[in-house]
Amino acid sequence: MTNVNDNLFAQQFRSNQSTVLNGIKKLCKVSTLKNKFPVLNWLPKYQASFLLCDAIAGFTVGLTTIPQAIAYGVVAGLQPQYGLYAAFMGCFTYIIFGTCKDVTIATTAIMALMVHDYAIITPDFAVFISFIAGCVILLLGLLNLGVLVRFISIPVITGFTMAAAFTIGSAQVNNLFGMKSPSNQFLPSSWQHFFTHVTSIRLNDSLLGVCSLIFLLVMKKTKNIHYGNRTIWKYISLSRNSMVVIFGTLLAYLLSRDGSEPFRITGNITAGLPFFRPPPFRTHIDEEEVYFTDMIQTIGSSLASIPLVSILEIVAIAKTFSKGKVVNASQEMIALGMCNIMGSFVSSMPVTGSFTRTAINNASGVKTPLGGIVTGTMVLLALAFLTQTFYYIPKATLASVIIAAMISLVELDKIADVWKSKRIDLLPFMVTLLTCLFWSLEYGILCGVLINISFVLYRVARPQIYLDTIKICGYDICFVDVKQRLDFASAEYLKEKILKFMNENRHDISLIIVKGVEINSIDYTVAVNLLSLKEDLEVLSCDLICWNWNDSATNVICGLNSELRYMFKKEQSIEDVVNDYYLSLEKRNECSRPATLADIS
């Protein structure tokens, strides 16, 4: 007996060993490595002619990335350098793992807003969230769960994006006019603070902020100028953020040389490159040590919402700029997860894809992801040599940059399109928008998704079923046309609808035909309900025929009662089905009729 057990154990061990070895061999295949490290696909094919295009695109994106990274660091309630740390690590990491040449990874306004409530407690929370969110996103990507983003519809995404744009823009209105921004950055609090502190508006900041905002909005349109060299106009338009920041910084520096402070300025930014160190798994709040589990509890639902929003942004952006290629959503999630994990080791806040910078990258003619090296290098140089210059950036100028970017996120044309196409889809849009504005971004997108799921469940539970009385070959029959598949959720609905119809027309109809062309399959619950329906119809002196059902659905019912196979008619016209039924009915009636004197004679 011992020898038998030893042999079984040895066989099991060899089987497990073989499975492990096969898994390792599969992981070490060149195709697998190329799938997980897309840089191995495009780098060997890199052409020298691509270098200039990538350099120009990377430089152009860098001119936008630096001021926006500083601005979004401020939006998050952090020192500006945290936004720069996020930008340079995101650029370098995505080159290795990303699949779309146009996508640029950095912090965004939405990420900054979502992390704000935790970052103002201590910056360690922002770095910790970056690490945890990265681990969640990476795990989802490795499990090939990119399909989950399909459950979030465009109206929900549009409502969320617009709510974030309104919230972020409203929070910057105070800075635009030289006022201190409230700690609570949600829309009602921002406007309440603005109107209750309107007397503290600073004239210099207001003039600079409003003029900068107008300049940005006007310069955005210069790309559409057809006079002269259109390429020059395009690059002038793309560099508008840098032009505004440079002008505002130079003006603030010149006017403050005599010791005055004409504008509220950004202030000190930590110079030099960040230290490479593990993310903080414990921190201090008011001199009290907070451990890992306490940090997790503090973050709460954001552990799900921040990764979800990050995934939504990068997948949506990658699909927009994929240019006919199939987007590997799971690989994009792996890339985003690695960007956040690596960023957490250099004190980065959470990052995701940036639509604005990706659009600039695409418009600049980028050829490969290598353009990200130029952008990342520019951010590193800015951290190393330009931090003293950043000291003089007026907050009103940064506010104008953020508000101008938020205005572009308000896509009123999409709302008009939804109104024209299917107005019911405005419901998840409005629920998402209002919940995000007046409750929180996390619960807003959750409510929108729940509304979408309820739509799907309603359609599943109440499929399109059309019943009508039609005359075929001189007989009145009830014709049932099912336009969707049937499953357990809709089984009772089909039965109820047919019985209700029959109770209203019970004296006129003796045959019901259920068309099954669009019924691909049924389950046990549907089969039981159809058998129950047949019994109920027999009480009403009515028969049931299933016309043109496929074999899969037929076999489910016949598996319960093989004698009912006669109910299913296939490869016959409906006229032949009706004629055959009434002929057989007449024969049955004749056989069951008592013999009369005429029959005997």
Coordinates of C-alpha atoms in Angstrom, one line a residue, residues 20 28 34 99 105 145 204 217 237 287 316-317 321 337 357 363 377 385 403 407 439 448 467 490 519 589 592:
V20 CA 5.3 24.5 -13.9
C28 CA 10.0 32.8 -21.7
K34 CA 7.0 40.9 -26.9
T99 CA 1.4 49.9 -26.9
I105 CA 1.4 59.4 -19.2
L145 CA -9.7 42.0 -17.2
N204 CA -3.2 92.5 -10.5
L217 CA -8.6 80.4 -25.7
S237 CA -1.1 77.0 -30.8
E287 CA 3.0 63.6 15.3
A316 CA -10.3 55.7 -23.9
I317 CA -7.3 57.7 -25.1
F321 CA -5.6 57.5 -31.2
G337 CA 0.1 49.9 -13.4
R357 CA -0.9 66.0 -24.2
A363 CA -0.6 66.4 -33.9
T377 CA 14.3 64.5 -20.1
F385 CA 18.0 73.7 -13.3
I403 CA -9.3 76.4 -16.6
I407 CA -13.1 74.1 -20.9
W439 CA -21.6 64.2 -3.8
G448 CA -23.8 55.9 -13.5
L467 CA -47.8 39.4 -30.3
S490 CA -37.1 36.7 -19.1
I519 CA -33.5 32.6 -29.9
N589 CA -61.6 15.1 -34.1
S592 CA -62.7 10.8 -31.4

